mmCIF file of C-alpha atoms and ligand atoms in Angstrom:
data_model
loop_
_atom_site.group_PDB
_atom_site.id
_atom_site.type_symbol
_atom_site.label_atom_id
_atom_site.label_comp_id
_atom_site.label_asym_id
_atom_site.label_seq_id
_atom_site.Cartn_x
_atom_site.Cartn_y
_atom_site.Cartn_z
ATOM 1 C CA MET G 1 2.827 -13.275 -23.807
ATOM 2 C CA THR G 2 1.145 -14.732 -20.711
ATOM 3 C CA VAL G 3 -2.521 -13.834 -20.358
ATOM 4 C CA PHE G 4 -3.889 -14.028 -16.822
ATOM 5 C CA ALA G 5 -7.435 -15.217 -16.121
ATOM 6 C CA VAL G 6 -7.799 -12.799 -13.199
ATOM 7 C CA GLN G 7 -6.253 -9.452 -12.369
ATOM 8 C CA GLN G 8 -2.472 -9.793 -12.066
ATOM 9 C CA PRO G 9 -1.361 -9.434 -8.408
ATOM 10 C CA LYS G 10 0.827 -6.429 -7.717
ATOM 11 C CA ILE G 11 4.493 -6.879 -6.933
ATOM 12 C CA THR G 12 5.537 -5.036 -3.778
ATOM 13 C CA ALA G 13 8.367 -2.704 -4.782
ATOM 14 C CA LEU G 14 10.312 -0.717 -2.207
ATOM 15 C CA PRO G 15 12.074 2.575 -2.914
ATOM 16 C CA ILE G 16 15.878 2.573 -2.691
ATOM 17 C CA VAL G 17 17.663 5.607 -1.274
ATOM 18 C CA GLY G 18 19.681 7.360 -3.989
ATOM 19 C CA MET G 19 18.540 5.092 -6.833
ATOM 20 C CA SER G 20 15.731 5.352 -9.363
ATOM 21 C CA GLU G 21 15.272 1.563 -9.400
ATOM 22 C CA THR G 22 13.046 -0.163 -6.813
ATOM 23 C CA PHE G 23 13.514 -3.368 -4.813
ATOM 24 C CA PRO G 24 10.976 -6.105 -5.734
ATOM 25 C CA VAL G 25 9.907 -8.286 -2.816
ATOM 26 C CA ARG G 26 9.784 -12.054 -3.310
ATOM 27 C CA ARG G 27 9.458 -13.562 0.185
ATOM 28 C CA VAL G 28 9.541 -12.264 3.764
ATOM 29 C CA TYR G 29 11.226 -14.360 6.471
ATOM 30 C CA CYS G 30 11.168 -13.314 10.126
ATOM 31 C CA ILE G 31 13.382 -14.707 12.879
ATOM 32 C CA GLY G 32 11.957 -15.117 16.393
ATOM 33 C CA ARG G 33 13.653 -14.410 19.752
ATOM 34 C CA ASN G 34 16.926 -13.140 18.313
ATOM 35 C CA TYR G 35 17.804 -10.724 21.131
ATOM 36 C CA ALA G 36 18.449 -12.241 24.566
ATOM 37 C CA ALA G 37 16.572 -9.598 26.561
ATOM 38 C CA HIS G 38 13.464 -9.984 24.373
ATOM 39 C CA ALA G 39 13.576 -13.786 24.719
ATOM 40 C CA VAL G 40 13.598 -13.309 28.504
ATOM 41 C CA GLU G 41 10.666 -10.862 28.460
ATOM 42 C CA MET G 42 8.657 -13.411 26.435
ATOM 43 C CA GLY G 43 9.421 -16.113 29.013
ATOM 44 C CA HIS G 44 12.220 -18.062 27.285
ATOM 45 C CA ASP G 45 15.884 -18.828 27.945
ATOM 46 C CA PRO G 46 18.219 -16.686 25.847
ATOM 47 C CA ASP G 47 20.434 -19.570 24.800
ATOM 48 C CA ARG G 48 21.724 -20.400 21.352
ATOM 49 C CA ASP G 49 19.029 -22.879 20.462
ATOM 50 C CA PRO G 50 18.742 -23.089 16.672
ATOM 51 C CA PRO G 51 16.930 -20.049 15.290
ATOM 52 C CA PHE G 52 13.293 -20.362 14.238
ATOM 53 C CA PHE G 53 11.400 -18.563 11.532
ATOM 54 C CA PHE G 54 7.947 -17.587 10.417
ATOM 55 C CA GLN G 55 6.887 -15.730 7.297
ATOM 56 C CA LYS G 56 4.920 -12.663 6.419
ATOM 57 C CA ASN G 57 3.532 -11.986 2.971
ATOM 58 C CA PRO G 58 5.310 -9.700 0.500
ATOM 59 C CA ASP G 59 2.295 -7.401 0.350
ATOM 60 C CA ASN G 60 2.288 -7.052 4.170
ATOM 61 C CA LEU G 61 5.247 -4.675 3.717
ATOM 62 C CA ASP G 62 3.959 -1.120 3.781
ATOM 63 C CA ILE G 63 5.798 2.102 3.043
ATOM 64 C CA THR G 64 2.968 4.578 3.651
ATOM 65 C CA GLY G 65 3.965 5.581 7.188
ATOM 66 C CA GLU G 66 0.502 4.638 8.431
ATOM 67 C CA PHE G 67 -0.461 1.478 10.305
ATOM 68 C CA PRO G 68 -4.207 0.822 10.343
ATOM 69 C CA TYR G 69 -5.217 -0.766 13.655
ATOM 70 C CA PRO G 70 -6.091 -4.319 12.564
ATOM 71 C CA PRO G 71 -9.344 -6.176 13.226
ATOM 72 C CA ARG G 72 -9.951 -9.047 15.683
ATOM 73 C CA THR G 73 -7.449 -7.909 18.302
ATOM 74 C CA ALA G 74 -7.169 -5.714 21.377
ATOM 75 C CA ASP G 75 -3.398 -6.036 21.847
ATOM 76 C CA VAL G 76 -1.253 -5.035 18.877
ATOM 77 C CA HIS G 77 2.458 -4.787 19.717
ATOM 78 C CA HIS G 78 5.344 -2.960 18.088
ATOM 79 C CA GLU G 79 8.587 -4.836 17.351
ATOM 80 C CA ILE G 80 11.381 -2.757 15.825
ATOM 81 C CA GLU G 81 13.571 -4.854 13.512
ATOM 82 C CA MET G 82 16.278 -4.332 10.927
ATOM 83 C CA ALA G 83 15.243 -5.768 7.563
ATOM 84 C CA VAL G 84 17.864 -7.338 5.293
ATOM 85 C CA MET G 85 17.244 -7.348 1.525
ATOM 86 C CA LEU G 86 18.902 -10.009 -0.650
ATOM 87 C CA ARG G 87 20.398 -9.359 -4.102
ATOM 88 C CA SER G 88 20.804 -13.081 -4.790
ATOM 89 C CA GLY G 89 20.469 -16.402 -3.009
ATOM 90 C CA GLY G 90 20.793 -20.149 -3.335
ATOM 91 C CA THR G 91 20.835 -23.181 -1.081
ATOM 92 C CA ASN G 92 23.456 -24.268 1.463
ATOM 93 C CA ILE G 93 25.209 -20.911 1.305
ATOM 94 C CA PRO G 94 28.606 -21.105 3.076
ATOM 95 C CA LEU G 95 28.912 -18.699 6.003
ATOM 96 C CA LYS G 96 31.810 -16.870 4.358
ATOM 97 C CA GLN G 97 29.663 -16.097 1.291
ATOM 98 C CA SER G 98 26.499 -15.047 3.148
ATOM 99 C CA LEU G 99 27.104 -11.312 3.133
ATOM 100 C CA SER G 100 27.760 -11.242 -0.609
ATOM 101 C CA HIS G 101 24.033 -11.945 -1.068
ATOM 102 C CA VAL G 102 22.953 -8.835 0.870
ATOM 103 C CA PHE G 103 21.678 -5.966 -1.275
ATOM 104 C CA GLY G 104 20.815 -3.624 1.571
ATOM 105 C CA TYR G 105 18.883 -2.874 4.720
ATOM 106 C CA ALA G 106 15.754 -1.052 5.862
ATOM 107 C CA LEU G 107 13.957 -0.007 9.004
ATOM 108 C CA SER G 108 10.970 -2.220 9.691
ATOM 109 C CA LEU G 109 8.314 -3.126 12.216
ATOM 110 C CA ASP G 110 7.048 -6.640 12.874
ATOM 111 C CA MET G 111 3.602 -5.595 14.111
ATOM 112 C CA THR G 112 2.000 -8.432 16.043
ATOM 113 C CA ARG G 113 -1.526 -9.253 17.218
ATOM 114 C CA ARG G 114 -0.054 -10.491 20.509
ATOM 115 C CA ASP G 115 -3.351 -11.780 21.901
ATOM 116 C CA LEU G 116 -3.942 -13.955 18.829
ATOM 117 C CA GLN G 117 -0.307 -15.073 18.715
ATOM 118 C CA GLY G 118 -0.555 -16.089 22.395
ATOM 119 C CA ILE G 119 -3.608 -18.257 21.729
ATOM 120 C CA GLN G 120 -1.906 -19.913 18.741
ATOM 121 C CA LYS G 121 1.253 -20.582 20.782
ATOM 122 C CA LYS G 122 -0.753 -22.201 23.572
ATOM 123 C CA MET G 123 -2.587 -24.438 21.101
ATOM 124 C CA GLY G 124 0.580 -25.297 19.152
ATOM 125 C CA ARG G 125 -0.847 -23.739 16.003
ATOM 126 C CA PRO G 126 0.798 -21.585 13.301
ATOM 127 C CA TRP G 127 1.253 -17.868 13.952
ATOM 128 C CA GLU G 128 -0.058 -16.344 10.729
ATOM 129 C CA ILE G 129 -3.167 -14.731 12.184
ATOM 130 C CA GLY G 130 -0.981 -13.030 14.785
ATOM 131 C CA LYS G 131 1.793 -12.023 12.419
ATOM 132 C CA ALA G 132 0.960 -12.019 8.706
ATOM 133 C CA PHE G 133 -2.017 -9.675 8.517
ATOM 134 C CA GLU G 134 -2.583 -6.692 6.221
ATOM 135 C CA ARG G 135 0.095 -3.975 6.460
ATOM 136 C CA SER G 136 1.692 -5.790 9.416
ATOM 137 C CA ALA G 137 5.205 -4.782 8.393
ATOM 138 C CA PRO G 138 5.692 -1.031 8.034
ATOM 139 C CA VAL G 139 9.033 -0.544 6.297
ATOM 140 C CA GLY G 140 11.272 2.329 5.266
ATOM 141 C CA PRO G 141 13.231 2.777 2.036
ATOM 142 C CA VAL G 142 16.072 0.371 1.267
ATOM 143 C CA HIS G 143 19.636 1.515 1.911
ATOM 144 C CA ALA G 144 22.044 -0.266 -0.431
ATOM 145 C CA VAL G 145 25.238 -1.817 0.933
ATOM 146 C CA GLN G 146 27.193 0.327 -1.529
ATOM 147 C CA SER G 147 26.012 3.395 0.440
ATOM 148 C CA VAL G 148 25.899 2.197 4.055
ATOM 149 C CA GLY G 149 28.281 -0.799 4.129
ATOM 150 C CA TYR G 150 27.518 -3.998 6.045
ATOM 151 C CA LEU G 151 25.729 -3.298 9.322
ATOM 152 C CA GLU G 152 26.914 -5.353 12.308
ATOM 153 C CA GLN G 153 26.358 -2.875 15.094
ATOM 154 C CA GLY G 154 24.384 0.261 15.697
ATOM 155 C CA ARG G 155 21.642 1.446 17.989
ATOM 156 C CA LEU G 156 18.013 0.532 17.256
ATOM 157 C CA GLN G 157 15.429 2.610 19.018
ATOM 158 C CA LEU G 158 11.645 2.840 18.992
ATOM 159 C CA LYS G 159 9.666 5.605 20.655
ATOM 160 C CA VAL G 160 5.912 5.732 21.123
ATOM 161 C CA ASN G 161 4.621 9.306 21.421
ATOM 162 C CA GLY G 162 8.152 10.476 22.169
ATOM 163 C CA ILE G 163 8.819 7.947 24.961
ATOM 164 C CA VAL G 164 11.588 5.388 24.419
ATOM 165 C CA LYS G 165 10.156 1.846 24.524
ATOM 166 C CA GLN G 166 12.786 -0.240 22.741
ATOM 167 C CA ASP G 167 16.487 0.569 22.818
ATOM 168 C CA GLY G 168 19.001 -2.032 21.658
ATOM 169 C CA ASN G 169 21.996 -2.586 19.437
ATOM 170 C CA LEU G 170 22.374 -4.727 16.310
ATOM 171 C CA ASN G 171 25.405 -6.339 17.965
ATOM 172 C CA GLN G 172 23.046 -7.941 20.533
ATOM 173 C CA MET G 173 21.594 -10.343 17.955
ATOM 174 C CA ILE G 174 21.989 -13.958 19.097
ATOM 175 C CA TRP G 175 22.175 -15.136 15.462
ATOM 176 C CA LYS G 176 24.074 -12.658 13.281
ATOM 177 C CA VAL G 177 22.941 -11.767 9.760
ATOM 178 C CA PRO G 178 25.458 -14.062 7.966
ATOM 179 C CA GLU G 179 24.434 -16.987 10.208
ATOM 180 C CA ILE G 180 20.736 -16.319 9.570
ATOM 181 C CA ILE G 181 21.283 -16.363 5.796
ATOM 182 C CA THR G 182 23.307 -19.590 5.906
ATOM 183 C CA TYR G 183 20.795 -21.300 8.206
ATOM 184 C CA LEU G 184 17.757 -20.232 6.149
ATOM 185 C CA SER G 185 19.459 -21.405 2.946
ATOM 186 C CA GLU G 186 19.696 -24.922 4.368
ATOM 187 C CA PHE G 187 15.879 -25.101 4.550
ATOM 188 C CA PHE G 188 14.772 -22.815 1.719
ATOM 189 C CA GLU G 189 16.095 -21.685 -1.633
ATOM 190 C CA LEU G 190 16.847 -18.018 -1.128
ATOM 191 C CA ALA G 191 16.686 -15.611 -4.055
ATOM 192 C CA ALA G 192 16.895 -11.990 -5.116
ATOM 193 C CA GLY G 193 14.009 -10.051 -3.612
ATOM 194 C CA ASP G 194 13.908 -11.992 -0.353
ATOM 195 C CA VAL G 195 13.591 -9.934 2.821
ATOM 196 C CA ILE G 196 14.629 -11.083 6.301
ATOM 197 C CA LEU G 197 13.388 -9.379 9.476
ATOM 198 C CA THR G 198 16.151 -9.994 11.989
ATOM 199 C CA GLY G 199 14.331 -9.923 15.331
ATOM 200 C CA THR G 200 13.527 -7.354 17.984
ATOM 201 C CA PRO G 201 15.230 -6.174 21.181
ATOM 202 C CA ALA G 202 13.400 -5.998 24.522
ATOM 203 C CA GLY G 203 10.604 -3.561 25.277
ATOM 204 C CA VAL G 204 7.802 -4.689 22.963
ATOM 205 C CA GLY G 205 4.404 -3.368 23.920
ATOM 206 C CA PRO G 206 0.965 -2.279 22.751
ATOM 207 C CA VAL G 207 -0.049 0.671 20.609
ATOM 208 C CA THR G 208 -3.451 2.263 20.143
ATOM 209 C CA LYS G 209 -5.068 4.437 17.483
ATOM 210 C CA GLY G 210 -3.486 7.875 17.368
ATOM 211 C CA ASP G 211 -0.082 6.707 18.634
ATOM 212 C CA VAL G 212 3.022 7.821 16.761
ATOM 213 C CA MET G 213 5.966 5.419 16.512
ATOM 214 C CA ASP G 214 9.409 6.842 15.765
ATOM 215 C CA VAL G 215 11.795 4.164 14.599
ATOM 216 C CA SER G 216 15.546 4.534 14.094
ATOM 217 C CA VAL G 217 18.521 2.328 13.369
ATOM 218 C CA GLU G 218 21.984 3.873 13.312
ATOM 219 C CA GLY G 219 23.012 4.172 9.666
ATOM 220 C CA LEU G 220 19.467 3.816 8.308
ATOM 221 C CA GLY G 221 17.930 7.081 9.481
ATOM 222 C CA THR G 222 14.470 7.347 10.991
ATOM 223 C CA MET G 223 10.893 6.468 10.093
ATOM 224 C CA THR G 224 7.641 7.698 11.601
ATOM 225 C CA VAL G 225 4.583 5.438 11.597
ATOM 226 C CA ARG G 226 1.160 6.600 12.775
ATOM 227 C CA VAL G 227 -1.413 4.154 14.121
ATOM 228 C CA VAL G 228 -4.688 5.049 12.394
HETATM 229 MN MN1 MN I 301 9.636 -10.051 15.451
#
C-alpha cells in the first residue's frame, strides 16, 4: 500500500442524477470564444479559427451552490457553460467515435476575474489568475447520457436576480462537442474523469456579493448559485 508523506489530496467527486456512484474529476478543459455573439462582445471575429483552450483545476469545481466573491478583483463575471464529462478517452480520437467517450453533462459556470484576465491578455501572459481560482467553476450534478441522450441543442439561460443576462442555444456553438473532443485529443491524452466546459453565449457580465444566479440548460434542469 502507498504511504503518502503529506495529507492525501481529495479527489473532486460529483453527484450523478439517479445513481449512487459519483463522477471523479481528473482534468478540466475550457474552450474560449465558442459562441459567435460572445466572441463579438469580447472584440473578436466569430470565424472558425481553430479552437483554443485553457484549464481550470479539478478542485475548482464546486457543487455547494455558493460562490465566494474571490480576492484581488473588482470585476468577476458569470459565464454559463455546458460541461461535458468523459467516460473514457485516448489520443487522436476520430470524429465519428468522439461521442462514445461522453459519460454525461452538467450545468456549470466559468467564473472569471475579468479585470485580471484583461491584464494577462494585454501582456500576453497565461490566464490562470483570471480563470483557475478557488471555487471558480460552480457545477450541478452530472446527468448521464443514458438518461438525457446526447445534447446538441437546447436553450441555455442565466439570470442574475431574476433578470435574464445570457440566453443562447447549444446549437450556436462554433465548435461542436464531438469536434472539441477530437481536437483536444490531438494535443492531450484524454481519459475518464475529464471535464470540458464548452464555452459561453453572449451577455457575460459582473456579479456582486448577494447576487443570485439562476442557471438552466434545456435537458439538465436548473441550478441556483449565490454570490457570498
Ligand atoms: Mn468560458
